[in-house]
Amino acid sequence: MELELEKLTLPSDNERPFVIAGPCSAETEEQVMTTARQLAEKGCHMFRAGVWKPRTKPGGFEGNGEVALPWMKQVKEETGMLVATEVATPEHVELALKYGIDILWVGARTSANPFAMQALADSLKGIDVPVFVKNPVNPDLELWIGALERINQAGVKKLAAIHRGFSSYDKKIYRNTPMWQIPIELHRRIPELPIICDPSHIGGRRELIAPLCQQALDLGFDGLIVESHCNPDCAWSDAKQQVTPDVLDYILTLLVIRSETNSTEGITLLRRQIDDLDNQLMDLLSKRMRVCREIGQYKKEHNMTILQAARYNEILEKRGAQGSLCGMSPEFTAKVFELIHEESVRQQMEIINK
Ligand code: PEP
Ligand code: MN
C-alpha cells in the first residue's frame, strides 16, 4: 500500500534544522508560558508539551488533561509558535482540536497498538490536521508503517514520522536504542514522508542530545523534536533528558548542517569504486552459489544430508576470525555468512528435490 501524502511545510532557516521544542509535560501555566516565551525568543518554530502522559506505572504525573489546553492556546496566541501535543484516544483528539492544537502526535505506546490506532484514525476522519506518528516501542517497521497507513486511510495527508528509538531489556548507553537502520529503511520505503528525530527519548540523558541531533542531521532527517523545560531538574516527568531553552539554543548553534550537493560531488569517484566493488561482490556470490549447487549434486548422488553442521561451524569460525582481523564486528561477519549459508542450503534443496 502506498501512502497518499500532501507536502508538509516544516519551517526552518538556513543555519538551523526544523525544531519542535517544549517540555515533556505541561505542568503549570507558569511553566508552560515561561518555557514557551524563552523558546520563542530563541527562534523556535513549534512548541510541544504533553497534556496526557502515558506512564509506565500508575501514580506518576499523568498530565493535567483538558486543564492544560488553554495554556497551549495562550502559547500560540502570544508567541505565534504552532503547538503540538500527544493524543492517544478519540477523546484526546476531540479536545485537542477544540482548543486549536495545530499538530497532533501519536506516542510510541499507542502506535504499537492497532486497535488504538484504528480508533484514533476513525476519530480523525475528515479532519485536516497534521499528525506525527512516533515509532512503536518495539522495533517493528511494519507496525510503524501500519499505524501511518491507518491514519492516512482516514484521509489525513499531512503526515510525518518521529523516530524516538526502541525499547530494550538491557539498557546500555541509550534509554531507547536508536536502531538507525529502521528509520533509514522507512525512508527508503516512503521517501516523501518527513522523518523527525527525538534525541531526548532516544538518549534519556541531556549529554546525549547534541551528538544524537548531529547524527540525525548527518543521516538526512527532516527535523528534530527536543524536550526543553525552563527548570529541567524540577520537571515532573523525564527530568534527566530535558534542557533549558538556552542550552537547546547552544546545542543548535553547534550543529553542522552538511549540504547534500556539495558532499556528493566530492564523493562521486568513491561511489564509483563502491559500485564496482559491489559488482565484484555479486559476481563472487554467484560463483559461490554455482559451486554450492555442484556440491548439492554430489550430495544427492552420494546420498548425503544437505546440512553438514561441522562444516558450517568451521566456516563461521574461520570467517569470524578473519573479519575481526579486518576490523569488522564478529556479529556482522556471522550475519553475512549465515545469510550466504541459508541461500546455499536453499539452492542445494532445489537440486536434491529435483
Ligand atoms: C513524549 O514525547 O513525551 C513521550 C511520551 O514520548 P514517547 O511516546 O516517545 O515515549
Ligand atoms: Mn517525555
CSV table of N, CA and C in Angstrom, one decimal, residues 316-333:
chain,number,residue,atom,x,y,z
A,316,LEU,N,31.9,-20.5,9.8
A,316,LEU,CA,31.6,-19.3,10.7
A,316,LEU,C,32.8,-18.9,11.5
A,317,GLU,N,33.5,-19.9,12.0
A,317,GLU,CA,34.7,-19.6,12.9
A,317,GLU,C,35.8,-19.0,12.1
A,318,LYS,N,36.1,-19.6,10.9
A,318,LYS,CA,37.2,-19.1,10.1
A,318,LYS,C,37.0,-17.7,9.7
A,319,ARG,N,35.8,-17.5,9.1
A,319,ARG,CA,35.5,-16.1,8.6
A,319,ARG,C,35.3,-15.1,9.7
A,320,GLY,N,34.8,-15.6,10.9
A,320,GLY,CA,34.7,-14.7,12.0
A,320,GLY,C,36.0,-14.1,12.4
A,321,ALA,N,37.0,-15.0,12.5
A,321,ALA,CA,38.3,-14.6,12.9
A,321,ALA,C,38.9,-13.7,11.9
A,322,GLN,N,38.7,-14.0,10.6
A,322,GLN,CA,39.3,-13.2,9.5
A,322,GLN,C,38.6,-11.8,9.5
A,323,GLY,N,37.3,-11.8,9.8
A,323,GLY,CA,36.6,-10.5,9.8
A,323,GLY,C,37.1,-9.6,10.9
A,324,SER,N,37.4,-10.2,12.1
A,324,SER,CA,37.9,-9.4,13.2
A,324,SER,C,39.2,-8.8,12.9
A,325,LEU,N,40.0,-9.6,12.2
A,325,LEU,CA,41.4,-9.0,11.8
A,325,LEU,C,41.2,-7.8,10.9
A,326,CYS,N,40.2,-7.8,10.1
A,326,CYS,CA,40.0,-6.7,9.2
A,326,CYS,C,39.1,-5.6,9.8
A,327,GLY,N,38.9,-5.6,11.1
A,327,GLY,CA,38.1,-4.6,11.7
A,327,GLY,C,36.6,-4.6,11.6
A,328,MET,N,36.1,-5.8,11.2
A,328,MET,CA,34.7,-5.9,11.1
A,328,MET,C,34.1,-6.6,12.3
A,329,SER,N,32.9,-6.2,12.8
A,329,SER,CA,32.4,-6.8,14.0
A,329,SER,C,32.1,-8.3,13.8
A,330,PRO,N,32.3,-9.1,14.8
A,330,PRO,CA,32.0,-10.5,14.7
A,330,PRO,C,30.5,-10.8,14.4
A,331,GLU,N,29.6,-9.9,14.9
A,331,GLU,CA,28.2,-10.1,14.6
A,331,GLU,C,27.9,-9.9,13.1
A,332,PHE,N,28.6,-8.9,12.6
A,332,PHE,CA,28.4,-8.6,11.1
A,332,PHE,C,28.8,-9.8,10.3
A,333,THR,N,30.1,-10.3,10.6
A,333,THR,CA,30.6,-11.4,9.8
A,333,THR,C,29.6,-12.6,9.9
